[in-house]
XYZ file of C-alpha atoms in Angstrom:
674
model
C 0.000 0.000 0.000
C 1.305 3.433 -0.901
C 0.258 6.289 1.366
C 1.832 9.717 1.403
C 2.554 10.737 5.011
C 1.762 14.315 3.967
C -1.847 13.282 3.359
C -2.351 13.378 7.107
C -2.127 16.851 8.704
C -0.131 16.755 11.975
C -2.062 16.961 15.213
C -0.898 18.946 18.215
C 1.122 16.232 19.875
C 2.118 16.486 23.524
C 5.709 17.711 24.062
C 8.398 15.056 24.311
C 9.658 13.905 27.673
C 12.953 15.685 27.144
C 11.446 19.051 26.340
C 10.767 20.222 29.904
C 12.876 22.725 31.798
C 13.157 23.129 35.551
C 11.061 26.077 36.805
C 12.637 29.241 38.141
C 10.347 29.682 41.162
C 10.787 30.817 44.743
C 10.879 27.997 47.322
C 7.259 28.429 48.417
C 6.020 28.842 44.827
C 7.959 25.729 43.789
C 6.290 23.558 46.469
C 2.911 25.000 45.544
C 3.507 24.180 41.868
C 4.560 20.637 42.754
C 1.414 20.203 44.833
C -0.848 21.417 42.008
C 0.940 19.297 39.401
C 0.764 16.147 41.512
C -2.936 16.809 42.086
C -3.487 17.118 38.327
C -1.882 13.710 37.828
C -3.901 12.263 40.717
C -7.116 13.377 39.009
C -6.254 11.550 35.785
C -8.041 8.273 35.145
C -5.939 5.140 34.676
C -5.979 3.687 31.174
C -8.973 1.379 30.862
C -7.980 -1.217 28.286
C -4.155 -1.314 27.974
C -1.407 -0.540 30.510
C -3.988 -0.315 33.286
C -1.625 -1.561 35.986
C 1.219 0.739 34.916
C -0.910 3.863 34.717
C -2.819 3.115 37.945
C 0.438 2.467 39.832
C 2.116 5.729 38.838
C -1.067 7.728 39.550
C -1.134 6.252 43.079
C 2.444 7.434 43.599
C 1.459 10.917 42.423
C -1.351 10.944 45.011
C 1.146 10.166 47.792
C 3.441 12.912 46.523
C 0.551 15.404 46.554
C 0.025 14.587 50.250
C 3.743 15.149 50.888
C 3.743 18.540 49.158
C 0.560 19.518 50.992
C 2.229 18.736 54.302
C 5.286 20.772 53.320
C 3.015 23.723 52.545
C 1.400 23.376 55.963
C 4.820 23.376 57.612
C 5.244 26.862 56.055
C 8.927 26.307 55.424
C 10.109 29.313 53.411
C 13.710 28.339 52.826
C 15.273 25.048 51.744
C 18.836 23.923 51.301
C 20.289 23.977 47.761
C 20.179 20.165 47.593
C 16.489 20.130 48.558
C 15.662 22.809 45.970
C 17.489 20.795 43.305
C 15.450 17.704 44.224
C 12.210 19.657 44.011
C 13.123 21.102 40.614
C 13.957 17.656 39.241
C 10.745 16.247 40.738
C 8.815 18.932 38.863
C 10.336 17.786 35.558
C 9.625 14.104 36.266
C 6.005 14.856 37.201
C 5.565 16.824 33.973
C 6.857 13.822 32.036
C 4.477 11.499 33.916
C 1.504 13.728 33.107
C 2.537 13.921 29.449
C 2.948 10.153 29.132
C -0.474 9.360 30.619
C -2.278 12.019 28.568
C -0.551 10.966 25.359
C -1.503 7.320 25.953
C -5.094 8.338 26.708
C -5.581 10.631 23.709
C -4.008 8.559 20.937
C -4.862 5.404 19.054
C -5.837 2.387 21.149
C -4.557 -0.141 18.621
C -1.209 1.639 18.286
C -0.990 1.802 22.079
C -1.557 -1.950 22.177
C 1.271 -2.512 19.697
C 3.575 -0.564 22.057
C 2.432 -2.455 25.161
C 5.797 -4.221 25.248
C 7.898 -1.029 25.251
C 5.686 1.470 27.091
C 5.947 -0.319 30.485
C 9.656 0.537 30.281
C 8.732 4.225 29.959
C 6.542 4.020 33.072
C 9.278 2.083 34.907
C 11.977 4.633 33.978
C 9.878 7.453 35.425
C 9.291 5.437 38.600
C 13.060 4.841 38.886
C 13.648 8.587 38.475
C 11.196 9.259 41.312
C 12.916 6.657 43.465
C 16.357 8.158 42.818
C 15.216 11.677 43.706
C 13.516 10.481 46.884
C 16.646 8.555 47.887
C 18.742 11.725 47.796
C 15.987 13.897 49.238
C 17.518 15.442 52.448
C 14.486 14.843 54.672
C 16.608 14.351 57.812
C 18.106 17.843 57.458
C 14.797 19.663 57.066
C 13.372 19.297 60.601
C 10.219 17.647 59.300
C 7.706 16.132 61.700
C 7.551 12.353 62.049
C 4.432 11.981 59.920
C 6.073 13.659 56.954
C 9.272 11.629 57.369
C 7.232 8.410 57.471
C 5.411 9.535 54.322
C 8.735 10.019 52.519
C 9.794 6.508 53.542
C 6.477 5.092 52.317
C 6.792 6.786 48.913
C 10.368 5.507 48.608
C 9.125 1.961 49.143
C 6.331 2.457 46.630
C 8.851 3.600 44.011
C 11.319 0.769 44.573
C 10.129 -1.388 41.641
C 12.815 -3.748 40.379
C 11.543 -4.204 36.815
C 8.785 -3.067 34.459
C 5.318 -4.478 35.037
C 4.121 -6.372 31.946
C 0.418 -7.203 31.815
C 0.023 -10.720 30.352
C -3.417 -9.840 28.964
C -1.946 -6.920 27.034
C 0.867 -9.113 25.747
C -1.506 -11.867 24.616
C -3.793 -9.414 22.836
C -0.826 -7.788 21.125
C 0.375 -11.189 19.918
C -3.085 -11.940 18.527
C -3.126 -8.692 16.544
C 0.352 -9.347 15.172
C -0.667 -12.861 14.090
C -3.755 -11.398 12.446
C -1.646 -8.880 10.518
C 0.714 -11.646 9.395
C -2.215 -13.740 8.169
C -3.658 -10.779 6.262
C -0.266 -10.302 4.631
C -0.503 -13.922 3.479
C -3.977 -13.124 2.039
C -5.801 -15.100 4.755
C -9.057 -13.516 5.940
C -9.029 -12.846 9.721
C -11.220 -14.867 12.055
C -14.197 -12.572 12.676
C -14.868 -13.888 16.176
C -11.287 -13.168 17.304
C -11.390 -9.799 15.589
C -14.621 -8.958 17.406
C -13.176 -10.054 20.757
C -10.100 -7.848 20.361
C -12.101 -4.805 19.299
C -14.536 -5.271 22.197
C -11.656 -5.356 24.683
C -10.220 -2.212 23.129
C -13.662 -0.586 23.458
C -13.929 -0.155 19.705
C -17.440 -1.518 19.727
C -19.157 0.424 16.964
C -18.606 2.148 13.630
C -18.154 5.610 15.150
C -15.403 4.551 17.578
C -13.615 2.784 14.697
C -13.853 5.938 12.597
C -12.270 7.937 15.445
C -9.598 5.262 15.759
C -8.753 5.558 12.054
C -8.383 9.329 12.441
C -6.066 8.830 15.429
C -3.973 6.361 13.430
C -3.792 8.812 10.511
C -2.521 11.423 12.964
C 0.042 8.932 14.212
C 1.464 8.455 10.699
C 2.535 12.098 10.790
C 3.795 11.938 14.359
C 6.093 8.955 13.836
C 9.563 9.705 12.477
C 10.709 6.121 11.952
C 9.718 4.719 8.543
C 9.062 1.222 9.916
C 6.761 2.625 12.586
C 4.885 4.609 9.934
C 4.515 1.444 7.870
C 3.220 -0.458 10.914
C 0.631 2.250 11.572
C -0.540 2.113 7.945
C -1.050 -1.660 8.337
C -3.184 -1.018 11.422
C -5.282 1.534 9.492
C -6.042 -1.209 6.962
C -7.015 -3.610 9.754
C -9.343 -1.142 11.488
C -11.013 -0.188 8.190
C -11.646 -3.856 7.477
C -12.933 -4.535 10.987
C -15.233 -1.511 10.867
C -16.906 -2.768 7.702
C -17.237 -6.457 8.554
C -18.057 -6.145 12.263
C -20.288 -3.098 12.455
C -21.821 -2.761 8.985
C -21.358 0.269 6.787
C -22.618 3.522 8.222
C -23.741 6.922 7.001
C -21.679 10.033 7.832
C -21.969 11.384 11.346
C -23.488 14.800 11.858
C -21.195 15.835 14.692
C -17.696 15.141 15.874
C -14.204 15.820 14.681
C -15.122 16.313 11.024
C -12.563 18.274 9.074
C -13.662 21.070 6.825
C -13.281 21.157 3.091
C -11.412 23.889 1.213
C -14.686 24.888 -0.424
C -16.089 25.756 3.029
C -13.732 28.699 3.508
C -12.206 31.551 1.556
C -8.498 31.028 1.169
C -5.854 33.713 0.508
C -5.449 34.665 -3.157
C -1.691 34.002 -3.010
C -2.427 30.360 -2.165
C -4.463 29.902 -5.358
C -3.030 28.169 -8.434
C -3.339 30.495 -11.464
C -4.322 27.519 -13.635
C -6.860 25.586 -11.547
C -7.875 28.560 -9.347
C -7.844 26.129 -6.414
C -5.712 25.908 -3.281
C -2.174 24.796 -4.139
C -1.263 21.520 -2.464
C 2.245 21.277 -3.878
C 3.424 24.718 -5.135
C 6.349 24.682 -7.569
C 8.263 27.402 -9.413
C 8.805 27.236 -13.204
C 11.641 28.748 -15.237
C 9.960 32.173 -15.417
C 9.718 32.429 -11.626
C 5.932 31.958 -11.507
C 4.393 29.550 -8.981
C 1.772 26.900 -9.842
C 0.354 23.768 -8.265
C 2.469 20.821 -9.436
C -0.449 18.805 -10.797
C -1.798 21.738 -12.819
C 1.496 22.824 -14.391
C 2.419 19.203 -15.127
C -0.874 18.806 -16.971
C -0.185 22.057 -18.871
C 3.285 20.915 -19.960
C 2.181 17.374 -20.798
C -0.544 18.819 -23.007
C 2.173 20.141 -25.330
C 2.660 23.693 -24.047
C 6.181 25.093 -23.716
C 5.174 28.495 -22.340
C 4.415 29.925 -18.908
C 0.604 30.182 -18.582
C 0.745 33.557 -16.803
C 3.494 35.372 -18.696
C 3.283 33.648 -22.072
C 7.081 33.403 -22.107
C 8.753 30.308 -23.532
C 10.043 28.103 -20.731
C 13.849 27.779 -20.861
C 13.425 24.372 -19.198
C 10.624 22.311 -17.650
C 12.247 21.611 -14.299
C 9.866 22.296 -11.396
C 11.406 23.675 -8.214
C 9.411 23.115 -4.984
C 8.309 26.355 -3.326
C 8.830 25.075 0.204
C 8.289 28.420 1.916
C 4.860 28.845 0.335
C 3.977 25.204 0.994
C 4.773 25.661 4.686
C 2.592 28.775 4.830
C -0.286 26.919 3.142
C 0.187 24.009 5.542
C 0.065 26.307 8.579
C -3.081 27.982 7.257
C -4.755 24.622 6.606
C -3.991 23.440 10.135
C -5.432 26.646 11.596
C -8.582 26.195 9.482
C -8.711 22.409 10.255
C -8.549 21.578 6.552
C -6.736 18.429 5.344
C -3.825 19.275 3.079
C -3.826 16.373 0.644
C -0.581 17.124 -1.117
C 0.535 15.333 -4.234
C 4.089 14.192 -3.671
C 6.608 14.708 -6.476
C 8.186 11.691 -8.153
C 11.559 12.560 -6.654
C 10.140 11.744 -3.213
C 8.772 8.336 -4.066
C 11.007 6.761 -1.414
C 9.149 8.696 1.287
C 5.874 7.035 0.331
C 4.875 4.225 2.630
C 4.573 0.747 1.112
C 2.885 -1.970 3.154
C 1.625 -5.289 1.780
C -0.480 -5.998 4.867
C -2.413 -2.772 4.389
C -2.850 -3.504 0.687
C -4.265 -6.974 1.350
C -6.527 -5.586 4.091
C -7.810 -3.011 1.596
C -8.498 -5.736 -0.975
C -10.435 -7.714 1.635
C -12.407 -4.617 2.645
C -13.267 -3.782 -0.953
C -14.258 -7.376 -1.725
C -16.559 -7.425 1.304
C -18.197 -4.102 0.310
C -18.639 -5.055 -3.357
C -20.253 -8.360 -2.385
C -22.505 -6.513 0.027
C -23.493 -3.980 -2.644
C -24.201 -6.726 -5.178
C -26.461 -8.567 -2.755
C -28.137 -5.473 -1.315
C -31.866 -5.106 -1.942
C -32.478 -2.003 0.138
C -31.695 1.602 -0.721
C -30.515 2.311 2.819
C -27.970 -0.498 2.802
C -26.756 0.436 -0.689
C -26.291 4.011 0.482
C -24.246 2.885 3.484
C -22.026 0.609 1.420
C -21.409 3.263 -1.236
C -20.589 5.783 1.471
C -17.930 3.388 2.756
C -16.559 3.051 -0.785
C -16.579 6.855 -1.043
C -14.504 7.196 2.140
C -12.155 4.406 1.077
C -11.691 5.899 -2.400
C -10.581 9.145 -0.808
C -7.935 7.436 1.325
C -5.125 6.584 -1.114
C -4.249 5.426 -4.615
C -4.169 1.708 -3.800
C -7.707 1.868 -2.429
C -8.863 3.597 -5.616
C -7.175 0.930 -7.749
C -8.632 -1.929 -5.667
C -12.183 -0.564 -5.938
C -12.135 -0.264 -9.725
C -10.365 -3.604 -10.172
C -13.092 -5.238 -8.074
C -15.695 -4.107 -10.633
C -17.312 -1.261 -8.696
C -17.892 1.117 -11.628
C -20.658 -0.867 -13.417
C -22.401 -1.320 -10.059
C -22.311 2.394 -9.283
C -24.073 3.410 -12.512
C -27.535 2.357 -11.368
C -27.298 4.513 -8.224
C -26.712 7.809 -10.062
C -30.448 8.485 -10.458
C -32.184 11.402 -8.703
C -34.767 9.383 -6.744
C -32.571 9.129 -3.639
C -30.542 12.352 -3.203
C -28.128 11.083 -0.514
C -27.408 7.955 -2.514
C -26.787 10.043 -5.639
C -24.338 12.315 -3.784
C -22.425 9.366 -2.337
C -22.277 7.642 -5.718
C -21.058 10.586 -7.787
C -18.554 11.525 -5.057
C -17.221 7.961 -5.061
C -16.655 8.241 -8.816
C -14.979 11.617 -8.274
C -12.615 10.126 -5.681
C -11.857 7.166 -7.951
C -11.029 9.528 -10.822
C -8.089 10.978 -8.888
C -6.074 7.907 -9.917
C -4.709 8.424 -13.435
C -5.458 4.895 -14.652
C -9.046 5.149 -13.385
C -9.791 8.166 -15.608
C -9.726 5.972 -18.715
C -11.781 3.252 -17.018
C -14.457 5.752 -16.054
C -14.598 7.115 -19.599
C -14.832 3.630 -21.104
C -17.224 1.893 -18.679
C -20.736 1.871 -20.118
C -23.051 4.383 -18.523
C -20.633 5.980 -16.050
C -19.777 9.152 -17.984
C -23.358 9.638 -19.192
C -24.554 9.160 -15.622
C -22.151 11.796 -14.311
C -23.219 14.218 -17.056
C -26.868 13.649 -16.190
C -26.112 14.443 -12.531
C -24.352 17.616 -13.696
C -27.415 18.673 -15.690
C -30.240 17.592 -13.393
C -28.790 16.331 -10.089
C -31.095 16.212 -7.082
C -28.846 18.491 -4.984
C -26.247 21.198 -5.532
C -23.662 18.989 -3.855
C -24.273 16.258 -6.421
C -24.027 18.742 -9.305
C -20.846 20.299 -7.921
C -19.167 16.924 -7.475
C -20.200 15.939 -10.999
C -18.506 19.111 -12.279
C -15.417 18.269 -10.222
C -15.434 14.800 -11.801
C -15.479 16.355 -15.284
C -12.488 18.492 -14.299
C -10.642 15.444 -12.974
C -11.329 13.388 -16.107
C -10.139 16.290 -18.283
C -6.682 15.782 -16.814
C -6.091 13.341 -19.688
C -5.697 15.200 -23.000
C -7.767 12.713 -25.017
C -10.561 12.877 -22.443
C -10.533 16.679 -22.531
C -11.208 16.751 -26.272
C -13.919 14.121 -25.950
C -15.631 15.945 -23.079
C -15.378 19.286 -24.886
C -17.295 17.880 -27.863
C -20.274 16.989 -25.665
C -22.794 19.846 -25.725
C -24.469 18.516 -22.564
C -21.196 18.869 -20.646
C -20.610 22.438 -21.844
C -24.161 23.599 -21.191
C -24.262 21.860 -17.822
C -21.057 23.525 -16.629
C -22.079 26.979 -17.881
C -25.491 26.712 -16.241
C -24.014 25.485 -12.943
C -21.501 28.336 -12.934
C -24.318 30.793 -13.552
C -26.895 29.709 -10.950
C -25.131 27.390 -8.476
C -23.937 28.302 -4.971
C -20.362 29.512 -4.499
C -18.734 26.090 -4.035
C -20.491 24.689 -7.110
C -19.585 27.747 -9.180
C -15.929 27.131 -8.387
C -16.149 23.464 -9.415
C -17.838 24.435 -12.686
C -15.423 27.296 -13.445
C -12.365 25.123 -12.895
C -13.807 22.483 -15.239
C -14.602 25.150 -17.855
C -11.072 26.533 -17.613
C -9.628 23.060 -18.121
C -11.812 22.321 -21.172
C -11.046 25.754 -22.653
C -7.533 24.529 -23.424
C -9.002 23.075 -26.649
C -9.894 25.586 -29.422
C -12.861 23.582 -30.667
C -14.283 23.498 -27.158
C -13.911 27.279 -26.791
C -16.239 27.736 -29.755
C -18.855 25.566 -28.064
C -18.394 27.507 -24.832
C -19.023 30.799 -26.619
C -22.102 29.398 -28.348
C -23.375 28.145 -24.975
C -23.185 31.613 -23.436
C -19.953 31.402 -21.435
C -19.193 35.109 -21.993
C -22.627 36.157 -20.741
C -22.101 33.901 -17.737
C -18.717 35.516 -17.077
C -20.322 38.951 -17.244
C -22.749 37.916 -14.494
C -19.964 36.478 -12.326
C -17.660 39.480 -12.504
C -19.424 40.938 -9.464
C -18.685 37.839 -7.378
C -16.037 35.378 -8.620
C -13.967 38.131 -10.234
C -10.577 36.413 -10.514
C -12.063 33.188 -11.863
C -14.273 35.061 -14.332
C -11.545 37.221 -15.891
C -9.121 34.277 -16.049
C -11.610 32.245 -18.072
C -12.471 35.253 -20.236
C -8.799 35.689 -21.097
C -8.548 32.081 -22.288
C -11.815 32.337 -24.229
C -10.911 35.493 -26.178
C -7.371 34.196 -26.761
C -8.516 30.908 -28.293
C -12.010 31.699 -29.528
C -11.246 33.908 -32.534
C -13.293 36.888 -33.716
C -16.567 35.374 -32.564
C -15.333 35.288 -28.971
C -13.888 38.796 -29.252
C -17.143 40.149 -30.638
C -19.134 38.461 -27.890
C -16.820 39.904 -25.227
C -16.870 43.401 -26.777
C -19.501 44.699 -24.344
C -17.274 43.748 -21.390
C -14.591 46.328 -22.224
C -16.067 48.734 -19.665
C -16.179 46.061 -16.946
C -12.601 45.020 -17.691
C -11.511 48.641 -17.407
C -13.208 48.783 -14.000
C -11.221 45.683 -12.978
C -8.006 47.503 -13.945
C -9.046 50.266 -11.580
C -10.278 48.275 -8.579
C -9.486 44.554 -8.954
C -6.904 42.375 -7.216
C -3.431 42.098 -8.746
C -4.261 38.818 -10.443
C -7.621 40.040 -11.706
C -6.023 43.214 -13.097
C -3.354 41.136 -14.791
C -5.913 38.928 -16.561
C -8.115 41.920 -17.394
C -5.180 43.735 -19.019
C -4.216 40.638 -21.014
C -7.843 40.231 -22.165
C -8.100 43.876 -23.240
C -4.876 43.550 -25.249
C -6.334 40.562 -27.120
C -9.690 42.281 -27.715
C -8.011 45.438 -29.006
C -5.613 43.556 -31.274
C -8.235 41.228 -32.719
C -11.181 43.617 -32.590
C -9.549 46.488 -34.419
C -9.951 50.253 -34.068
C -13.558 50.111 -32.877
C -12.549 48.096 -29.814
C -9.654 50.469 -29.099
C -11.982 53.457 -29.498
C -14.395 51.905 -26.999
C -11.568 51.566 -24.468
C -10.225 55.048 -25.161
C -13.589 56.688 -24.408
C -13.512 55.448 -20.793
C -12.772 58.365 -18.478
C -9.269 58.280 -16.963
C -8.320 54.941 -18.536
C -4.799 56.063 -19.496
C -4.040 57.138 -15.931
C -5.296 53.778 -14.614
C -3.120 51.902 -17.094
C -0.128 54.106 -16.219
C -0.600 53.246 -12.531
C -0.667 49.553 -13.400
C 2.581 49.925 -15.368
C 4.176 51.166 -12.165
C 2.502 48.984 -9.516
C 1.163 45.829 -11.168
C 2.612 42.319 -11.238
C 5.415 41.580 -13.690
C 3.068 40.276 -16.336
C 0.468 42.909 -15.469
C 2.994 45.707 -16.104
C 3.908 44.240 -19.490
C 0.271 43.910 -20.553
C -0.491 47.447 -19.327
C 2.458 48.755 -21.359
C 1.072 46.954 -24.410
C -2.313 48.613 -23.841
C -0.671 52.039 -23.669
C 1.133 51.450 -26.967
C -2.123 50.322 -28.605
C -3.977 53.429 -27.386
C -1.212 55.766 -28.521
C -0.959 54.199 -31.982
C -4.723 54.444 -32.344
C -4.614 58.118 -31.261
C -1.831 58.758 -33.792
C -3.892 57.176 -36.551
C -1.647 54.125 -36.901
C -4.668 51.794 -37.041
C -2.937 49.025 -38.927
C -0.383 48.551 -36.153
C -3.137 48.008 -33.602
C -3.826 44.602 -35.073
C -0.192 43.702 -35.402
C 0.057 44.549 -39.122
C -3.395 43.318 -40.242
C -5.965 45.609 -41.812
C -7.996 47.622 -39.323
C -11.138 47.564 -41.417
C -12.666 44.719 -39.391
C -15.964 45.990 -38.026
C -16.588 44.508 -34.591
C -20.178 45.634 -34.462
C -20.941 43.871 -37.731
C -19.186 40.782 -36.415
C -21.402 40.902 -33.365
C -24.481 40.622 -35.537
C -23.733 36.959 -36.205
C -23.336 35.993 -32.562
C -25.932 33.291 -31.700
C -28.626 34.356 -29.260
């Protein structure tokens, strides 16, 4: 199984045991802090299912220490010897480490805790030994303590005098059972369901929701572990828990509450984090030869489609090497963590060695998929079908091997019949499953070639029961268009073009974005641009310029660049709006608006230039952009100034780059379809 560790955003892990510093407190404040800290530990609950004896034992010792510190506070001793102060400071550090260890064991994955049940008792024992050592050198006899306190110190010393770590045989046996189960899965042997159920009951993973939380904790652990073998072991456990969740507790519908992460579409993200090609959040920003930054997947698609220029500047790329923009990626990662959004980065090929391969997890995934497909085939109820498809949807989002396993198991033909509008939730789960499957490159062709799948997705795009279904259908079209041959085929389908344009016009914000990104991708083909113009894409852009400004002007630039005179004539009435963008838009919007105006003026002739020139103060606005715009924006603004000046000087022929200026835009507009 191949899983990118960067697919899992890091959680806020407790600090390591070595990260604590001794406090710089006065004597009285130090004892008070020790008392409060020992009370905090005393209030913690022992672990319930693993390491119960170890956690309960060290909590009991903390309770005795809290009594000791309380007695010292009552004695009202305001000054201690240097050796006593040193002991207290070291005790403070050890107690902090004890608290951290218990909380970290309580908050993390239960299955991963079980797999460490052989080594973690050593951690508890080492802390107990540290307590024992500090109490042995504690100068109680020199502090004039009363007999009760001295007896308490002796008692705690005895309590801490453990000779070796305490290993719970039940924990060890359960750990051995899980390891045997993982070995059998690796050998393609299906686990014994009764043993699996017994283990999960003892771990208090007794329902689908607790298993889902456990999977999230394990995904967090992948990021927290630094050792590659440990990461691989955690990935194997994720496969086991996913399998157990499906076979033991049935498939389940999404929960309404809990630790659900938000999607990028739920929030507005900074413009600098947006890929100029896809208009979406960059997962893996890279810098091209011209110094511009793009998302790796988008610029790779651009280059593989035969382009040798920079999409933003139009300059020829001196080379096609992509340099990771690590500073920007770190900023995006920090923002995503603050917004609780998963950053599902696409790892570059150079880092393939950092991807986690695990045969056990792969075989567990195959078993899970086989179970779900059999269940879906035999299902006779809509509710059960919906639950199974939701599980496939979640699994298809997990990683590339899961996506490959699902399609290889024959899921696509089964999904077709659930794309109808009669059951909205089922339709959403089905189209989203197809969307998640389409992320895998090899699945794009399968989806295009499997009877009924593409037509079903297009029908959801046109007449889906919910906006979510329509938006995910549009996102599927965008994903499929990642293959050049698919893009041409999709662009020839009038239903696809009209569906995307209509969704961009009337859908909610998240759906508009899905539709606009798909339109931008399809607009890379000249034949498709003609269909877009005929389907009213320019009118749609005009409507969106008050809301999705950057997306709208970016698409308009591509349309007028590739759509010929028909597109220019159709966009003629937007000259005033584009001029307003130059005056008030964002840097990126102004850049695209300037580039679009240059194309309209060059292809549209003197009438288009005259229309621009009549706008009050336009030259001053363009001059300001020459001085303050982006690099490309300044160049396009300079081109606009030259065009206006040549037109004013009567050099009409040079406006169109040497062609005759007799083209009449208004007469061209007469033939624009209604």
